[in-house]
Short mmCIF file of C-alpha atoms in Angstrom, two decimals:
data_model
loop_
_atom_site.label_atom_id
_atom_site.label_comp_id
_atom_site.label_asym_id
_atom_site.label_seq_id
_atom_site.Cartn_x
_atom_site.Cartn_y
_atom_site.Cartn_z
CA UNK A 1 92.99 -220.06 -95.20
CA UNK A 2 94.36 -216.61 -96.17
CA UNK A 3 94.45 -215.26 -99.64
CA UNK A 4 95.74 -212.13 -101.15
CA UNK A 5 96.06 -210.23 -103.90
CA UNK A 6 95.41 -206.91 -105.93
CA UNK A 7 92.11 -206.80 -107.64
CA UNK A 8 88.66 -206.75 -106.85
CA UNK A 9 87.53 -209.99 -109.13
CA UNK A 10 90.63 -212.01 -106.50
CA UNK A 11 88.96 -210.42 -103.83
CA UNK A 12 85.90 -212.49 -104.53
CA UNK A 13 87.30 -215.33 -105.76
CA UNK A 14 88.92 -215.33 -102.51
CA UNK A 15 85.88 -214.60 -100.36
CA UNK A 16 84.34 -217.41 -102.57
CA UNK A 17 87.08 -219.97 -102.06
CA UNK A 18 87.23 -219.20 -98.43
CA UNK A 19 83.59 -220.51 -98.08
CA UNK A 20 81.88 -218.66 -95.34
CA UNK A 21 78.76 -217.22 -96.32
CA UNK A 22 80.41 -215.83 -99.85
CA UNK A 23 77.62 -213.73 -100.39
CA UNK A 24 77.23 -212.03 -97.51
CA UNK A 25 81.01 -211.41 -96.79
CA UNK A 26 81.61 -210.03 -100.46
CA UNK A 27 78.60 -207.88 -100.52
CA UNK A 28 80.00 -206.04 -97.37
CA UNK A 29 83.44 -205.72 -98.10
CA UNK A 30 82.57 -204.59 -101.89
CA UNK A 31 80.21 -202.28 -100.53
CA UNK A 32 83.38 -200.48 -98.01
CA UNK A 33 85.79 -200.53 -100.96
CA UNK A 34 83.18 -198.93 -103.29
CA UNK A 35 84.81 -197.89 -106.81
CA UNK A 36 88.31 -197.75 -105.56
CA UNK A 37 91.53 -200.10 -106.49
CA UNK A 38 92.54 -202.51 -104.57
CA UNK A 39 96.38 -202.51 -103.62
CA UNK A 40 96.49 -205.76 -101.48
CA UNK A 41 93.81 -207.69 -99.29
CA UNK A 42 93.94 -210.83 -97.72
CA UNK A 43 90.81 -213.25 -96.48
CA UNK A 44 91.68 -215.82 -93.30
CA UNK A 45 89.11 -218.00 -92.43
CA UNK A 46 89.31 -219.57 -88.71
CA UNK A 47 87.69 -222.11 -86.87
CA UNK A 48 87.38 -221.88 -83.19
CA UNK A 49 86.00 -224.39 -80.50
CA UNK A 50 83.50 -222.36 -77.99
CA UNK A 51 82.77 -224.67 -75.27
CA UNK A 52 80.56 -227.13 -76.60
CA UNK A 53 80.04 -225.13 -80.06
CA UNK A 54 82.13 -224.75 -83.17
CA UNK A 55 82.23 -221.89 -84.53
CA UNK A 56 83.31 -219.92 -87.49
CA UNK A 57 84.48 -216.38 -88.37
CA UNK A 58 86.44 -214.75 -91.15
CA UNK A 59 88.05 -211.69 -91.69
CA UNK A 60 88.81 -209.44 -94.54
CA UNK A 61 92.10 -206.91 -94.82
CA UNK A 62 91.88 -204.56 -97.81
CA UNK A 63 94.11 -202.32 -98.54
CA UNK A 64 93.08 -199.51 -100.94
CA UNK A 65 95.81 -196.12 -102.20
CA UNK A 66 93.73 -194.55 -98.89
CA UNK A 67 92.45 -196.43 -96.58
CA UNK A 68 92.68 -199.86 -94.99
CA UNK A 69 89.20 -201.46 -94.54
CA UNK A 70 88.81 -204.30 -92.12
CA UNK A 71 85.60 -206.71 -92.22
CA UNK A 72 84.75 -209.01 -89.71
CA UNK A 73 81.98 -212.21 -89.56
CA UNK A 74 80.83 -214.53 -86.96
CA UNK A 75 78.31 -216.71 -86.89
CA UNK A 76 76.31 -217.12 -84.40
CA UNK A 77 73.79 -219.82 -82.77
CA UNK A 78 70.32 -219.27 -82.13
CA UNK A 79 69.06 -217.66 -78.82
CA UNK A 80 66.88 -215.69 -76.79
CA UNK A 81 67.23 -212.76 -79.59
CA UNK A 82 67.09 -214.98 -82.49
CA UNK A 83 65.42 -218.36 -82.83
CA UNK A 84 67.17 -219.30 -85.67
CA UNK A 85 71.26 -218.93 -86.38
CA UNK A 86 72.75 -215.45 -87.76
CA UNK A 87 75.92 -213.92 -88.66
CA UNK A 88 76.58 -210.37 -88.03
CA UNK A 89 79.27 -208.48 -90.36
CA UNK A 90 81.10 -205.47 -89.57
CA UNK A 91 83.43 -203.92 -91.51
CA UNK A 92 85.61 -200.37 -90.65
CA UNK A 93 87.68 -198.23 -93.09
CA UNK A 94 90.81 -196.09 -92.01
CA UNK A 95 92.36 -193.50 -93.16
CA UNK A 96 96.04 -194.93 -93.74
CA UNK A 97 97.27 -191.92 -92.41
CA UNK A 98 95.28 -192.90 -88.85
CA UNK A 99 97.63 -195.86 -88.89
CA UNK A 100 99.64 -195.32 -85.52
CA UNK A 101 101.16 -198.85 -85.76
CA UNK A 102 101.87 -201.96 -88.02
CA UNK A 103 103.42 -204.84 -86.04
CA UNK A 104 104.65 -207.84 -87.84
CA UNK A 105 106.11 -210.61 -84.90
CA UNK A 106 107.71 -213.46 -86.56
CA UNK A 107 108.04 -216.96 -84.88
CA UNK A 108 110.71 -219.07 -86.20
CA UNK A 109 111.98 -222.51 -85.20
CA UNK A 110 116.09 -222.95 -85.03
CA UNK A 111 116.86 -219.61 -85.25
CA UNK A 112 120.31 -220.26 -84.60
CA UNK A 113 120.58 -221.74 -88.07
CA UNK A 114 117.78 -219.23 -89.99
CA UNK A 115 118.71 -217.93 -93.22
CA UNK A 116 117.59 -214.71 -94.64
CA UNK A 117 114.05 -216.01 -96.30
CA UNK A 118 113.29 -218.84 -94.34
CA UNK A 119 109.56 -218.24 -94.33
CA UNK A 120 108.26 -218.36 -90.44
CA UNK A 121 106.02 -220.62 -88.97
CA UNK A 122 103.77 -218.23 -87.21
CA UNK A 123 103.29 -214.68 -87.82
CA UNK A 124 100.83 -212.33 -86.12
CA UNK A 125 100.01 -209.16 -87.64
CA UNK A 126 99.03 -206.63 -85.23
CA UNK A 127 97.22 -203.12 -86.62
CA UNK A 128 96.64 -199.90 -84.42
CA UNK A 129 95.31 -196.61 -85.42
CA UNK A 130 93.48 -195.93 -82.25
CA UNK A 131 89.98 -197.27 -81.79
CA UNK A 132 91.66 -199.69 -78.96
CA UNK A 133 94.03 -199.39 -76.32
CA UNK A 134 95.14 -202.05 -74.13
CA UNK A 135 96.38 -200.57 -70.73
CA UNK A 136 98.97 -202.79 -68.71
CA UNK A 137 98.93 -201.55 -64.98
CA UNK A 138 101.32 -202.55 -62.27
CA UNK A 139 102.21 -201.27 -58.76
CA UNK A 140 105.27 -199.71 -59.15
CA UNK A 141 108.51 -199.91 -56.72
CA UNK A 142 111.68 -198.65 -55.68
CA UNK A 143 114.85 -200.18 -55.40
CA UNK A 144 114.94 -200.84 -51.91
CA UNK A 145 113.91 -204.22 -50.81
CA UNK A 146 112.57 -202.89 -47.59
CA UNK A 147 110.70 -199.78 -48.84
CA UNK A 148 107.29 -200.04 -47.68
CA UNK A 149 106.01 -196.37 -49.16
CA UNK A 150 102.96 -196.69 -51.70
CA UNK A 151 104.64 -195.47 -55.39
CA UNK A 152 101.65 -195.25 -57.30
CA UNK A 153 101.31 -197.38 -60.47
CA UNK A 154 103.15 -197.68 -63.51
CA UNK A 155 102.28 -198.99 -66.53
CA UNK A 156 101.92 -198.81 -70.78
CA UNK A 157 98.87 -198.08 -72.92
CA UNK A 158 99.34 -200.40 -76.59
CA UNK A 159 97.43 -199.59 -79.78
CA UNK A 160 95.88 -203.18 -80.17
CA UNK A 161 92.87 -202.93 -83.11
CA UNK A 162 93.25 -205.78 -84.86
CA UNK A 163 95.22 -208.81 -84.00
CA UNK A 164 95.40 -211.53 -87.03
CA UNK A 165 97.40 -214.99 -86.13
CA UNK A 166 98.40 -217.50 -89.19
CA UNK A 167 100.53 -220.24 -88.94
CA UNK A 168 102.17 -222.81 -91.71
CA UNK A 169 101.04 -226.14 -89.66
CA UNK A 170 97.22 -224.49 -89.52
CA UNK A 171 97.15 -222.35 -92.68
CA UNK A 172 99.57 -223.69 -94.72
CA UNK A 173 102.95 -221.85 -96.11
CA UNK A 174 101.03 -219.23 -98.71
CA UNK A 175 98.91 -218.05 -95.75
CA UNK A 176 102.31 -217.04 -93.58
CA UNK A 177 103.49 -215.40 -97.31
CA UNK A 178 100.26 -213.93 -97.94
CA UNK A 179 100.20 -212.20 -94.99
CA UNK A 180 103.54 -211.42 -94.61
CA UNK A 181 103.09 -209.57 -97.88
CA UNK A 182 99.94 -207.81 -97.09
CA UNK A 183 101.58 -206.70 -93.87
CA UNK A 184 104.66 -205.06 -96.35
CA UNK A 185 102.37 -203.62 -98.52
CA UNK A 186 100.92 -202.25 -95.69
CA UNK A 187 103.60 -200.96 -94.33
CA UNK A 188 104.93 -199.25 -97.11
CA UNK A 189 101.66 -197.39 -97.31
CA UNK A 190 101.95 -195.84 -93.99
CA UNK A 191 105.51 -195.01 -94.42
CA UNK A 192 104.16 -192.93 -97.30
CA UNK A 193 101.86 -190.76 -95.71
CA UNK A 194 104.54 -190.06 -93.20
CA UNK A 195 106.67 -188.31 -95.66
#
């Protein structure tokens, strides 16, 4: 479940609430934000199903006047490297002026009958500022149907960094608003160092 909010004792609450490995989480994302205020931040907790495992992960968006720091968790089972489980934590911080893109893409059911704050019932918040590019490749053609000349390749290169999917039947409604307003808040920050 996402939470979000503006100060570093919700921050941990949230980490806390979220229950995976509070310590650990908290301790790395504290340790990326250092002294500095927190503007907005939200924690979503997800379960996937890996073949025969379960597993866990969660992951942390902060937003800070600056920078946007992103912290990640697994866990992970034991094997050949470890005989006993782990959980490795990474966290990044950006420059908000590295932010090349903030994509928000809303999923909403009726739309023919929406109205203006009808909260969605999926939203995926996509973040680029360069680390990742996704490169879509096809063979490209010419209009004639019987044109059997080689034209090369075209395609389209997407920033794709971070990718974070909530939805009101899995999170619940305050997860799509959280992150809806972390994505705004967001937003608005980038928009800033544009000027």
């Amino acid at each position: 479940m996402a939470k979000t909010g503006t100060t570093t004792q919700g921050l941990r609450t949230a980490i806390e609430r979220s229950g995976y490995y509070p310590a650990l989480v908290a301790e790395a994302v504290e340790a990326a934000v250092g002294g500095e205020p927190i503007v907005s931040y939200v924690v979503h907790q997800e379960t996937t199903f890996d073949a025969n495992e379960v597993r866990r992960h969660v992951t942390v968006l902060v937003l800070t006047a600056h920078r946007f720091i992103v912290s990640h968790t697994d866990e992970q089972a034991s094997d050949t490297s470890s005989p006993t489980p782990y959980a490795t934590t990474s966290t990044e911080s950006v420059k908000i002026d590295r932010i090349s893109s903030v994509v928000v893409s809303r999923v909403v059911g009726n739309p023919e009958s929406y109205t203006p704050g009808t909260l969605p019932r999926e939203v995926v918040l996509t973040i680029g500022w360069g680390a990742v590019s996704r490169i879509d490749l096809e063979p490209a053609a010419c209009g004639d149907p019987n044109c059997e000349a080689d034209h090369g390749y075209t395609g389209s290169s997407t920033a794709d960094d971070l990718s974070l999917r909530v939805s009101e039947a899995g999170d619940g409604p305050d997860t799509v608003r959280q992150t809806l307003a972390f994505a705004q808040a967001l937003s608005e920050a980038t928009a800033a160092t544009a000027r």
